[in-house]
XYZ file of C-alpha atoms in Angstrom:
170
model
C -42.252 42.734 -29.527
C -39.722 40.805 -27.368
C -38.752 37.472 -28.400
C -37.143 34.484 -26.108
C -33.824 33.267 -26.119
C -34.594 29.655 -28.063
C -36.949 31.543 -30.684
C -33.719 34.013 -31.405
C -31.569 30.932 -31.516
C -33.921 28.893 -33.969
C -34.028 31.837 -35.906
C -30.408 31.885 -36.329
C -29.819 28.434 -36.809
C -32.467 28.447 -39.844
C -30.484 31.348 -41.188
C -27.349 29.684 -41.425
C -28.896 26.809 -42.794
C -30.159 28.569 -45.291
C -33.746 27.924 -44.341
C -36.629 29.688 -44.497
C -37.892 31.914 -41.591
C -41.510 32.386 -41.103
C -41.628 35.897 -39.393
C -43.981 35.951 -36.583
C -47.435 38.023 -36.900
C -48.012 41.785 -35.688
C -44.503 42.597 -37.478
C -43.040 44.402 -40.817
C -41.010 41.032 -42.374
C -38.180 43.920 -42.978
C -38.231 44.767 -39.448
C -37.911 41.314 -38.364
C -35.550 40.157 -41.059
C -33.389 43.451 -39.381
C -33.611 42.081 -36.003
C -32.701 38.242 -37.524
C -29.416 39.644 -39.174
C -28.533 41.706 -35.867
C -29.358 38.377 -33.898
C -27.075 36.493 -36.361
C -24.250 39.153 -35.899
C -24.409 38.890 -32.243
C -24.376 34.972 -32.190
C -21.133 34.976 -34.164
C -19.766 37.513 -31.700
C -20.657 36.034 -28.566
C -22.420 32.707 -28.897
C -26.278 32.144 -27.201
C -25.063 34.264 -24.315
C -25.505 37.610 -26.226
C -29.131 36.558 -27.059
C -30.458 36.447 -23.801
C -32.770 39.463 -22.530
C -30.760 40.043 -19.145
C -27.292 41.655 -20.178
C -24.684 41.844 -17.431
C -24.074 45.385 -16.707
C -21.006 47.087 -18.003
C -18.314 49.239 -15.522
C -17.704 52.677 -16.417
C -14.196 51.755 -17.708
C -15.508 49.153 -20.116
C -18.095 51.976 -21.373
C -15.422 54.442 -21.662
C -13.827 51.550 -24.186
C -16.525 51.319 -26.220
C -16.809 55.216 -26.502
C -13.018 55.115 -27.415
C -13.869 52.496 -30.065
C -16.638 54.931 -31.574
C -14.421 57.932 -31.720
C -11.399 55.924 -33.762
C -14.158 55.508 -36.200
C -15.898 52.257 -35.391
C -19.322 52.027 -36.276
C -22.046 51.996 -33.475
C -23.360 48.627 -34.796
C -20.141 46.860 -34.792
C -19.218 48.316 -31.195
C -22.930 47.001 -30.132
C -22.646 43.560 -31.503
C -19.549 43.016 -30.168
C -20.980 43.307 -26.345
C -24.766 41.818 -27.609
C -26.420 45.323 -27.218
C -28.330 47.281 -29.733
C -26.717 50.280 -31.444
C -29.115 52.541 -29.786
C -27.289 51.602 -26.324
C -24.092 52.544 -27.657
C -25.475 55.697 -29.353
C -26.738 56.848 -25.935
C -23.708 56.573 -24.256
C -21.552 58.223 -26.818
C -24.212 61.460 -26.424
C -24.023 61.275 -22.513
C -20.247 61.137 -22.659
C -20.613 64.546 -25.200
C -22.775 66.368 -22.490
C -21.776 65.374 -19.301
C -17.978 63.570 -20.137
C -16.704 60.413 -18.148
C -18.652 61.255 -15.144
C -21.875 60.626 -17.049
C -20.801 57.121 -17.702
C -21.460 56.585 -13.958
C -24.070 54.254 -13.058
C -25.913 56.650 -10.889
C -29.742 55.177 -11.517
C -32.118 54.402 -8.781
C -33.638 50.704 -9.402
C -37.181 50.771 -9.572
C -39.727 53.512 -10.187
C -39.424 56.631 -8.580
C -41.582 57.399 -5.522
C -44.245 60.060 -6.274
C -44.589 61.269 -2.678
C -43.095 64.548 -1.824
C -40.202 64.464 0.427
C -41.158 65.768 3.458
C -41.051 69.550 3.953
C -37.800 70.430 5.624
C -38.251 71.520 9.164
C -37.513 75.245 8.965
C -37.086 77.304 11.947
C -39.617 79.879 10.928
C -38.784 81.978 14.156
C -35.020 82.205 13.655
C -35.658 83.693 9.894
C -36.236 87.213 9.025
C -39.928 88.340 9.009
C -40.141 88.496 5.064
C -38.221 85.278 4.357
C -40.827 83.643 7.122
C -43.701 85.653 4.546
C -41.992 83.807 1.645
C -42.020 80.587 2.507
C -45.504 80.422 4.041
C -46.902 81.888 0.818
C -45.025 79.247 -1.008
C -46.526 76.741 1.549
C -49.896 78.360 1.221
C -49.784 77.938 -2.595
C -48.980 74.524 -2.762
C -51.732 73.398 -0.369
C -54.321 75.728 -2.835
C -53.090 73.832 -5.936
C -53.742 70.351 -4.123
C -56.912 71.476 -3.029
C -57.697 72.563 -6.697
C -56.840 69.234 -8.240
C -58.625 67.459 -5.165
C -61.856 69.207 -6.600
C -61.212 68.452 -10.490
C -60.711 64.761 -9.274
C -64.048 64.859 -7.563
C -65.798 66.157 -9.884
C -64.370 63.577 -12.398
C -65.341 61.064 -10.394
C -69.042 62.261 -9.806
C -69.233 62.588 -13.611
C -67.864 58.919 -14.202
C -70.105 57.329 -11.939
C -73.459 59.526 -13.152
C -72.222 57.678 -16.875
C -72.194 54.662 -15.296
C -75.542 54.688 -13.749
C -76.849 56.283 -17.067
C -75.703 53.339 -18.900
C -77.139 50.597 -16.404
């Protein structure tokens, strides 16, 4: 469940004043209480800005500094709270660093949803290739087309089946 900044701030203030914080429906009380404690720690570190949804991006140098703190023995929680993020964020950064090194910390992800469209087939001049290579490429293209045709046949069958079921219900 995603909570607004105002709700988080209200919970933090009630906690600091020793007031009862009613948990919202749809979550376990322990889980909600853990969230409130995390919000309090983040609020104490960063103030109201730490409770916002949109966090400013972190440069690869800053990520490396966070990882160095973890390597020196600081817990994921304290490192994460110091920047207003969750422990899982720092843990994920650390795993990426162990697997890919410093290069893995560079932000190389594209924004938005990846395209489902296939990239256009590269225009290969088949005539310039040896005959064996031409055959391999053509067989691969034929196999891809056959898979597409099978998929479309199955899709058409499912659509027909669904239409038949809907007509029976009427």
